[in-house]
Short mmCIF file of C-alpha atoms in Angstrom, two decimals:
data_model
loop_
_atom_site.label_atom_id
_atom_site.label_comp_id
_atom_site.label_asym_id
_atom_site.label_seq_id
_atom_site.Cartn_x
_atom_site.Cartn_y
_atom_site.Cartn_z
CA UNK B 25 -87.83 23.66 -20.31
CA UNK B 26 -87.71 22.51 -23.93
CA UNK B 27 -90.86 20.42 -23.42
CA UNK B 28 -92.74 23.46 -22.11
CA UNK B 29 -91.51 25.61 -25.00
CA UNK B 30 -92.65 23.04 -27.55
CA UNK B 31 -96.05 22.75 -25.86
CA UNK B 32 -96.61 26.51 -25.91
CA UNK B 33 -94.91 27.12 -29.27
CA UNK B 34 -95.79 24.00 -31.30
CA UNK B 35 -94.99 25.53 -34.70
CA UNK B 36 -91.55 26.92 -33.87
CA UNK B 37 -88.21 25.40 -34.78
CA UNK B 38 -85.82 24.88 -31.88
CA UNK B 39 -82.04 24.53 -31.75
CA UNK B 40 -81.00 23.09 -28.41
CA UNK B 41 -77.51 23.52 -26.96
CA UNK B 42 -76.44 21.60 -23.87
CA UNK B 43 -72.97 22.69 -22.79
CA UNK B 44 -72.40 19.27 -21.28
CA UNK B 45 -68.62 19.55 -21.28
CA UNK B 46 -68.81 22.50 -18.89
CA UNK B 47 -72.11 21.91 -17.07
CA UNK B 48 -73.39 22.49 -14.54
CA UNK B 49 -72.62 26.20 -14.29
CA UNK B 50 -73.85 26.66 -10.73
CA UNK B 51 -70.50 26.23 -8.99
CA UNK B 52 -68.36 28.02 -11.57
CA UNK B 53 -67.35 31.65 -11.47
CA UNK B 54 -69.26 34.44 -13.19
CA UNK B 55 -66.45 35.19 -15.63
CA UNK B 56 -66.41 31.61 -16.92
CA UNK B 57 -70.21 31.49 -17.29
CA UNK B 58 -70.24 34.85 -19.07
CA UNK B 59 -67.55 33.72 -21.51
CA UNK B 60 -69.38 30.49 -22.33
CA UNK B 61 -72.72 32.25 -22.78
CA UNK B 62 -71.16 34.88 -25.05
CA UNK B 63 -69.50 32.20 -27.18
CA UNK B 64 -72.60 30.01 -27.46
CA UNK B 65 -74.87 32.94 -28.28
CA UNK B 66 -72.53 34.15 -31.03
CA UNK B 67 -72.33 30.63 -32.49
CA UNK B 68 -76.09 30.25 -32.38
CA UNK B 69 -76.55 33.49 -34.28
CA UNK B 70 -73.89 32.76 -36.88
CA UNK B 71 -74.65 29.09 -37.51
CA UNK B 72 -78.40 28.92 -36.94
CA UNK B 73 -79.65 32.48 -37.43
CA UNK B 74 -81.79 32.31 -34.30
CA UNK B 75 -84.58 34.88 -33.89
CA UNK B 76 -84.77 34.60 -30.08
CA UNK B 77 -82.75 33.04 -27.27
CA UNK B 78 -83.97 31.32 -24.11
CA UNK B 79 -81.30 30.95 -21.44
CA UNK B 80 -82.54 27.78 -19.74
CA UNK B 81 -80.30 28.14 -16.70
CA UNK B 82 -80.78 30.23 -13.57
CA UNK B 83 -77.04 30.70 -13.00
CA UNK B 84 -76.38 31.74 -16.60
CA UNK B 85 -79.28 34.19 -16.42
CA UNK B 86 -77.96 35.75 -13.22
CA UNK B 87 -74.38 36.01 -14.47
CA UNK B 88 -74.73 36.77 -18.15
CA UNK B 89 -78.12 37.99 -19.37
CA UNK B 90 -77.45 41.71 -18.99
CA UNK B 91 -74.18 41.45 -20.90
CA UNK B 92 -75.79 39.38 -23.65
CA UNK B 93 -78.58 41.91 -24.07
CA UNK B 94 -75.99 44.67 -24.47
CA UNK B 95 -74.04 42.61 -27.00
CA UNK B 96 -77.14 41.60 -29.00
CA UNK B 97 -79.60 44.51 -28.74
CA UNK B 98 -81.84 43.26 -31.56
CA UNK B 99 -82.23 39.74 -30.22
CA UNK B 100 -85.05 38.90 -27.78
CA UNK B 101 -83.35 37.12 -24.85
CA UNK B 102 -85.50 35.40 -22.25
CA UNK B 103 -83.93 34.38 -18.96
CA UNK B 104 -84.85 32.02 -16.15
CA UNK B 105 -85.26 33.13 -12.56
CA UNK B 106 -86.45 31.20 -9.49
CA UNK B 107 -90.24 31.43 -9.17
CA UNK B 108 -90.25 33.61 -6.05
CA UNK B 109 -93.12 35.82 -7.18
CA UNK B 110 -95.68 33.03 -7.80
CA UNK B 111 -94.44 31.24 -4.68
CA UNK B 112 -95.08 34.32 -2.55
CA UNK B 113 -98.52 34.73 -4.12
CA UNK B 114 -99.62 31.14 -3.53
CA UNK B 115 -98.03 30.27 -0.19
CA UNK B 116 -100.61 29.96 2.58
CA UNK B 117 -98.08 29.86 5.43
CA UNK B 118 -96.02 32.68 3.90
CA UNK B 119 -92.89 30.58 4.30
CA UNK B 120 -91.27 29.59 1.01
CA UNK B 121 -88.25 27.36 0.51
CA UNK B 122 -85.83 27.96 -2.34
CA UNK B 123 -83.22 25.47 -3.47
CA UNK B 124 -80.69 26.62 -6.05
CA UNK B 125 -77.02 26.57 -6.94
CA UNK B 126 -74.45 28.67 -5.11
CA UNK B 127 -74.01 30.79 -8.23
CA UNK B 128 -77.69 31.69 -8.27
CA UNK B 129 -78.22 32.42 -4.57
CA UNK B 130 -75.02 34.51 -4.39
CA UNK B 131 -75.98 36.73 -7.32
CA UNK B 132 -77.15 40.33 -7.00
CA UNK B 133 -80.01 39.49 -9.35
CA UNK B 134 -81.34 36.87 -6.92
CA UNK B 135 -80.90 39.22 -3.96
CA UNK B 136 -82.98 41.88 -5.72
CA UNK B 137 -85.65 39.33 -6.63
CA UNK B 138 -85.86 38.11 -3.05
CA UNK B 139 -86.08 41.64 -1.66
CA UNK B 140 -88.86 42.53 -4.09
CA UNK B 141 -91.12 39.78 -2.75
CA UNK B 142 -90.10 39.61 0.90
CA UNK B 143 -92.71 41.98 2.35
CA UNK B 144 -95.22 39.25 3.23
CA UNK B 145 -93.09 36.14 2.75
CA UNK B 146 -90.14 34.58 4.53
CA UNK B 147 -87.80 32.85 2.12
CA UNK B 148 -85.67 29.97 3.37
CA UNK B 149 -82.85 29.77 0.85
CA UNK B 150 -80.56 26.77 0.51
CA UNK B 151 -77.58 26.49 -1.83
CA UNK B 152 -77.36 22.84 -2.90
CA UNK B 153 -73.71 22.34 -3.77
CA UNK B 154 -73.17 19.17 -5.78
CA UNK B 155 -76.82 18.40 -6.52
CA UNK B 156 -76.88 19.73 -10.08
CA UNK B 157 -73.62 17.90 -10.75
CA UNK B 158 -75.03 14.64 -9.40
CA UNK B 159 -78.12 14.99 -11.58
CA UNK B 160 -76.04 15.88 -14.64
CA UNK B 161 -73.71 12.93 -14.08
CA UNK B 162 -76.64 10.54 -13.69
CA UNK B 163 -77.64 11.18 -17.31
CA UNK B 164 -74.31 10.05 -18.74
CA UNK B 165 -74.05 6.59 -20.34
CA UNK B 166 -72.48 3.74 -18.42
CA UNK B 167 -73.38 5.07 -15.00
CA UNK B 168 -74.52 3.00 -12.00
CA UNK B 169 -78.16 4.10 -11.83
CA UNK B 170 -78.70 2.84 -8.28
CA UNK B 171 -75.60 4.59 -6.97
CA UNK B 172 -76.55 7.83 -8.73
CA UNK B 173 -80.08 7.69 -7.33
CA UNK B 174 -78.72 7.10 -3.83
CA UNK B 175 -76.37 10.08 -4.11
CA UNK B 176 -79.16 12.37 -5.32
CA UNK B 177 -81.41 11.10 -2.51
CA UNK B 178 -78.73 11.79 0.11
CA UNK B 179 -78.04 15.30 -1.18
CA UNK B 180 -81.72 16.20 -1.33
CA UNK B 181 -82.34 14.84 2.14
CA UNK B 182 -79.36 16.71 3.61
CA UNK B 183 -80.26 20.07 2.10
CA UNK B 184 -83.99 19.86 2.81
CA UNK B 185 -83.34 18.85 6.41
CA UNK B 186 -81.22 21.99 6.84
CA UNK B 187 -84.12 24.19 5.77
CA UNK B 188 -86.59 23.33 8.52
CA UNK B 189 -90.02 21.72 8.58
CA UNK B 190 -92.20 21.31 5.51
CA UNK B 191 -95.99 21.19 5.65
CA UNK B 192 -99.19 23.21 5.75
CA UNK B 193 -99.07 24.27 9.41
CA UNK B 194 -98.20 27.85 10.47
CA UNK B 195 -94.47 28.45 10.31
CA UNK B 196 -93.84 25.50 8.02
CA UNK B 197 -92.55 25.68 4.44
CA UNK B 198 -95.54 24.96 2.23
CA UNK B 199 -93.95 25.89 -1.12
CA UNK B 200 -90.60 24.81 -2.53
CA UNK B 201 -89.07 26.69 -5.45
CA UNK B 202 -86.81 24.63 -7.71
CA UNK B 203 -84.26 27.31 -8.53
CA UNK B 204 -82.18 25.23 -10.93
CA UNK B 205 -83.38 23.67 -14.16
CA UNK B 206 -81.60 20.43 -13.23
CA UNK B 207 -83.77 19.95 -10.16
CA UNK B 208 -86.91 19.13 -12.11
CA UNK B 209 -85.29 15.73 -12.75
CA UNK B 210 -85.27 15.09 -9.00
CA UNK B 211 -88.96 15.96 -8.55
CA UNK B 212 -89.98 12.48 -7.41
CA UNK B 213 -87.22 12.42 -4.80
CA UNK B 214 -88.05 15.90 -3.55
CA UNK B 215 -91.77 15.13 -3.46
CA UNK B 216 -91.19 12.03 -1.34
CA UNK B 217 -89.13 14.05 1.13
CA UNK B 218 -91.37 17.11 1.56
CA UNK B 219 -94.77 15.42 1.32
CA UNK B 220 -97.85 15.92 -0.81
CA UNK B 221 -98.99 19.10 0.94
CA UNK B 222 -95.99 21.08 -0.29
CA UNK B 223 -96.22 22.80 -3.66
CA UNK B 224 -93.19 22.44 -5.96
CA UNK B 225 -92.64 25.31 -8.38
CA UNK B 226 -90.38 25.61 -11.40
CA UNK B 227 -90.30 28.22 -14.15
CA UNK B 228 -90.65 26.20 -17.35
CA UNK B 229 -94.17 27.18 -18.36
CA UNK B 230 -93.93 30.87 -17.33
CA UNK B 231 -90.76 31.16 -19.42
CA UNK B 232 -92.47 29.45 -22.35
CA UNK B 233 -95.42 31.85 -22.08
CA UNK B 234 -93.07 34.84 -21.91
CA UNK B 235 -91.30 33.61 -25.06
CA UNK B 236 -94.66 33.29 -26.81
CA UNK B 237 -95.62 36.83 -25.80
CA UNK B 238 -92.36 38.33 -27.06
CA UNK B 239 -92.52 36.55 -30.40
CA UNK B 240 -96.18 37.49 -30.83
CA UNK B 241 -95.56 41.14 -29.93
CA UNK B 242 -92.70 41.45 -32.41
CA UNK B 243 -94.50 39.65 -35.23
CA UNK B 244 -92.03 36.77 -35.22
CA UNK B 245 -94.39 34.02 -34.11
CA UNK B 246 -94.37 31.19 -36.64
CA UNK B 247 -97.78 30.34 -38.07
CA UNK B 248 -98.98 26.72 -38.47
CA UNK B 249 -98.63 26.74 -42.26
CA UNK B 250 -95.06 28.05 -42.25
CA UNK B 251 -93.22 24.95 -41.05
CA UNK B 252 -93.61 21.84 -38.91
CA UNK B 253 -92.31 21.85 -35.36
CA UNK B 254 -88.72 20.67 -35.21
CA UNK B 255 -86.08 20.35 -32.57
CA UNK B 256 -82.49 19.62 -33.41
CA UNK B 257 -79.29 19.64 -31.37
CA UNK B 258 -76.74 22.17 -32.45
CA UNK B 259 -73.64 20.89 -34.22
CA UNK B 260 -70.42 22.31 -32.82
#
């Protein structure tokens, strides 16, 4: 997500917060996610005077974005949702697979999104418990890379097998939506399992373009001469 934002907004300054001590959010309750999002947003405003906020997590968007918008009415807040709309538009078989966390697929926001695009498309939805955690853990220092890769492979294989057949033939899933921002780091594994004919969709670039549009519309887009591009982790 950050890479896409920097590509689309090369002159902006970014403050990146990874709540690694509590991530991933996908298997936590809404109340916990809402509390963490409220705390982080307040800290970002007080310590870094942010002009916009991108919630780079599907679960956090589903659980907390409406509350955050009420709490911070003057702050543009951009959320992340599984790419069901573009998937429905591009699928040739009209069968779309969606993998996401339990928190995302159980949310009313996801249910409404699915209903809105279900007229011509059948969505095969799979909650992938443990996958985001396995991916998150694999990034920590001192880990056994081979063991982590094997665990991610096993989880991906198990969940994809439960969804049905992938391919370009009628009735097969020809598009797979990555409904968790962690899953992009398992793209190679997922690609090997579903085959080259299946389109993999994530939301990084659409979210980056939406952020650009909001900043441009509100006159907050940083111009090239104002400052160099910079990304820094937040200090807590």
